[in-house]
Tab-separated table of C-alpha atoms in Angstrom:
chain	number	residue	atom	x	y	z
N	21	MET	CA	28.318	0.112	-141.941
N	22	LYS	CA	31.606	-1.622	-142.704
N	23	MET	CA	29.780	-4.567	-144.258
N	24	ALA	CA	27.623	-2.212	-146.330
N	25	LYS	CA	30.668	-0.384	-147.656
N	26	CYS	CA	32.415	-3.686	-148.411
N	27	ILE	CA	29.399	-4.929	-150.383
N	28	VAL	CA	29.293	-1.759	-152.466
N	29	GLU	CA	33.034	-2.055	-153.141
N	30	LEU	CA	32.749	-5.733	-154.124
N	31	GLU	CA	29.957	-4.866	-156.545
N	32	ARG	CA	32.136	-2.146	-158.033
N	33	ILE	CA	35.080	-4.539	-158.411
N	34	TYR	CA	32.938	-7.287	-159.982
N	35	GLY	CA	31.043	-4.832	-162.173
N	36	ILE	CA	27.643	-5.711	-160.715
N	37	LYS	CA	25.019	-3.104	-161.550
N	38	HIS	CA	21.334	-3.380	-160.653
N	39	GLY	CA	21.635	-7.066	-159.819
N	40	GLY	CA	23.296	-8.137	-163.036
N	41	LYS	CA	26.610	-7.655	-164.699
N	42	ASP	CA	27.801	-5.036	-167.154
N	43	PHE	CA	28.671	-6.015	-170.741
N	44	TYR	CA	29.691	-9.582	-169.822
N	45	GLY	CA	26.060	-10.654	-169.400
N	46	ASN	CA	23.293	-10.351	-166.877
N	47	GLN	CA	21.748	-12.414	-164.113
N	48	PHE	CA	19.907	-14.558	-166.669
N	49	ASN	CA	22.549	-15.018	-169.356
N	50	LYS	CA	25.909	-16.032	-167.962
N	51	LYS	CA	28.894	-15.146	-170.092
N	52	GLU	CA	32.568	-15.287	-169.323
N	53	SER	CA	34.872	-12.330	-169.586
N	54	SER	CA	38.041	-12.509	-171.651
N	55	ASN	CA	39.976	-13.889	-168.668
N	56	ASN	CA	37.483	-16.797	-168.204
N	57	PHE	CA	36.321	-15.324	-164.895
N	58	LYS	CA	32.570	-15.556	-164.369
N	59	THR	CA	31.401	-12.384	-162.711
N	60	PRO	CA	28.762	-13.065	-160.058
N	61	ASN	CA	25.352	-11.455	-159.770
N	62	GLN	CA	23.986	-10.070	-156.492
N	63	GLU	CA	22.473	-13.397	-155.459
N	64	GLU	CA	25.770	-15.212	-155.976
N	65	LEU	CA	27.693	-12.462	-154.196
N	66	ALA	CA	25.321	-12.706	-151.226
N	67	GLU	CA	25.838	-16.466	-151.102
N	68	GLN	CA	29.630	-16.069	-151.226
N	69	ILE	CA	29.663	-13.768	-148.207
N	70	GLY	CA	27.061	-15.732	-146.237
N	71	LEU	CA	24.037	-13.460	-146.634
N	72	THR	CA	20.642	-13.769	-148.235
N	73	PRO	CA	19.967	-11.511	-151.238
N	74	GLN	CA	17.529	-9.512	-149.063
N	75	GLN	CA	20.197	-8.978	-146.379
N	76	LEU	CA	22.642	-7.826	-149.051
N	77	HIS	CA	20.058	-5.366	-150.365
N	78	ASN	CA	19.375	-4.073	-146.848
N	79	TYR	CA	23.079	-3.505	-146.191
N	80	LYS	CA	23.355	-1.564	-149.442
N	81	LYS	CA	20.435	0.652	-148.399
N	82	LEU	CA	22.435	1.712	-145.332
N	83	THR	CA	24.960	3.438	-147.574
N	84	THR	CA	22.238	5.762	-148.865
N	85	LEU	CA	21.263	7.048	-145.422
N	86	ILE	CA	22.275	10.519	-144.343
N	87	PRO	CA	25.684	10.574	-142.625
N	88	GLU	CA	24.165	11.280	-139.214
N	89	LEU	CA	22.101	8.072	-139.335
N	90	GLN	CA	25.082	6.116	-140.647
N	91	ASP	CA	27.114	7.338	-137.667
N	92	LEU	CA	24.377	6.198	-135.264
N	93	VAL	CA	24.326	2.726	-136.838
N	94	GLU	CA	28.107	2.489	-136.782
N	95	SER	CA	28.280	3.490	-133.107
N	96	ASN	CA	25.521	0.960	-132.255
N	97	LYS	CA	23.176	3.672	-131.017
N	98	LEU	CA	20.695	2.735	-133.745
N	99	LYS	CA	20.028	-0.793	-134.948
N	100	ALA	CA	20.379	-1.495	-138.650
N	101	THR	CA	16.782	-2.729	-138.883
N	102	THR	CA	15.539	0.572	-137.469
N	103	ALA	CA	17.708	2.397	-139.994
N	104	TYR	CA	16.147	0.312	-142.811
N	105	LYS	CA	12.691	1.358	-141.634
N	106	ILE	CA	13.723	5.018	-141.526
N	107	TYR	CA	15.087	4.604	-145.043
N	108	ALA	CA	11.764	3.148	-146.199
N	109	ILE	CA	9.776	6.014	-144.669
N	110	LEU	CA	12.076	8.648	-146.146
N	111	SER	CA	11.934	6.952	-149.559
N	112	GLN	CA	8.127	7.013	-149.531
N	113	GLU	CA	8.079	10.728	-148.719
N	114	GLU	CA	10.227	11.622	-151.738
């Protein structure tokens, strides 16, 4: 859960929304901000922290689970992969 929360915070700091970047460009059109800092997209962020884009996406999904499931993952009573599957089932039911 710590990694998931860190990823969400990094995306907030970098301004990454839905895989791209806010008004500085998107994942296809790279533009520099006024301070010459290139903001990364999700794929680049995943690479920087040593994950695949799919792993990054899976970690982010953990933050949308109900608090009880998040607690189980954090206390190692439930594996993250099982939590992803629960997330997928719950998403299909909605």
